[in-house]
Amino acid sequence: TILAGELTGAFLLTALDDPMDEVNEPAIIEIDTVENGLESGIQKKIITIVDNDEPPTVVLTINKQTINEKGIGNSASVSATLSTISSKDVTVTLTKGGTAQETADYTLTGTILIPAGEAFAQVTLTSVEDAIDELDETVVVDIATVVNGTENGIQQASTTILDGESAPTVTLEVGVGNNGSINETGSGNSSLVTAKLSTISGLQVTVTLVKSGSATVTNDYTLNNTIIIPAGVISASITLLAVNDTLDEVEEDVIINIDVVTNAIEVGQQQQTVKIINDDLPPTVRLSVGNANIGENPATTTSASVTATLSTLSAKDVTVTLSKFGTATETLDYVFSSSTIVIPAGSLFGSVT
């Protein structure tokens, strides 16, 4: 109101303080009507209210410490909460880490948008089901940047995805096609021994073997004690290799069983047998006597050793049956301690008298 006799009149415009971070705001003042005067053109004035509030701080949380890989409970809420309501949209950009792999193990959007006037917003972290047995895996979420707000210190939240798969089963196979046998030497003197999983695992599987049978490890064959199946691989093999020797011997077998399995389960009782076929010829036998002449008189040498000697050692007992002839008559002129000479396995000779 401009009083009579005065040229001017005034009123006071006072800004109201609030805790909200907001853009500077204009207050526009125009003349609506004039009583006892005329508006000079269009009168309009603008006063800008300058905001003095700091942007809100942001806190990040996940509402579950663990989630399941599948079924009920396979998701968690990731929330961004403001210290105070803002009149601006607040955009929180996330970074994701941990042992879990995004897309393969879980899904989570990369930003959280808190609309103006809201105190918080949230997005959903959902686990991805797979058929792989694996360790429990962690998802670690950090704040990368905040638009129209500031991170409250260093914000980091995490949850653990609990694996929902059973360990795979394991079977044992041998790679021989000749009636389950291998040669002692030359071509075909080895066989693959394979441990195979029912499904790929996210963990390394170790299969420990136990070996038995008539064949002797090192002397007759070589074979490692363990098969290691790396994570992400369905099977692995080691080689059973026959050891060449010069012994004539019977066919020998290698019996392979699973002793223990780490990160998998043996199907029933796994056992495989491989025969080692001998390729050595029997040794030749040479006969000799210790004395070419013996006397009838007890005062002289009255006996002689008859010895059978092998050309090479044998893994079998060698039996030499003797035949006797000549002008001397058995029992009347001489006697033998035995009509056969037995050379025990592993010996070069045997004798009778």
PDB file of C-alpha atoms in Angstrom, residues 176 178 180-184 188-191 240-242 274-278:
ATOM      1  CA  VAL A 176      41.195-101.390 -23.501  1.00  0.00           C
ATOM      2  CA  ASN A 178      41.217-106.485 -26.465  1.00  0.00           C
ATOM      3  CA  GLY A 180      40.271-106.040 -21.220  1.00  0.00           C
ATOM      4  CA  SER A 181      43.945-106.853 -21.745  1.00  0.00           C
ATOM      5  CA  ILE A 182      47.188-105.142 -22.747  1.00  0.00           C
ATOM      6  CA  ASN A 183      50.454-106.495 -24.105  1.00  0.00           C
ATOM      7  CA  GLU A 184      53.577-106.612 -21.996  1.00  0.00           C
ATOM      8  CA  GLY A 188      48.996-102.044 -27.115  1.00  0.00           C
ATOM      9  CA  ASN A 189      51.033-102.111 -23.918  1.00  0.00           C
ATOM     10  CA  SER A 190      49.027 -99.389 -22.180  1.00  0.00           C
ATOM     11  CA  SER A 191      45.485 -98.473 -21.241  1.00  0.00           C
ATOM     12  CA  LEU A 240      48.411 -97.794 -17.010  1.00  0.00           C
ATOM     13  CA  LEU A 241      51.671 -98.895 -18.667  1.00  0.00           C
ATOM     14  CA  ALA A 242      52.973-102.462 -18.698  1.00  0.00           C
ATOM     15  CA  VAL A 274      43.164-105.114 -16.890  1.00  0.00           C
ATOM     16  CA  LYS A 275      45.087-108.246 -17.852  1.00  0.00           C
ATOM     17  CA  ILE A 276      48.771-108.074 -18.842  1.00  0.00           C
ATOM     18  CA  ILE A 277      49.536-110.674 -21.529  1.00  0.00           C
ATOM     19  CA  ASN A 278      52.989-112.265 -21.238  1.00  0.00           C
TER      20      ASN A 278
END
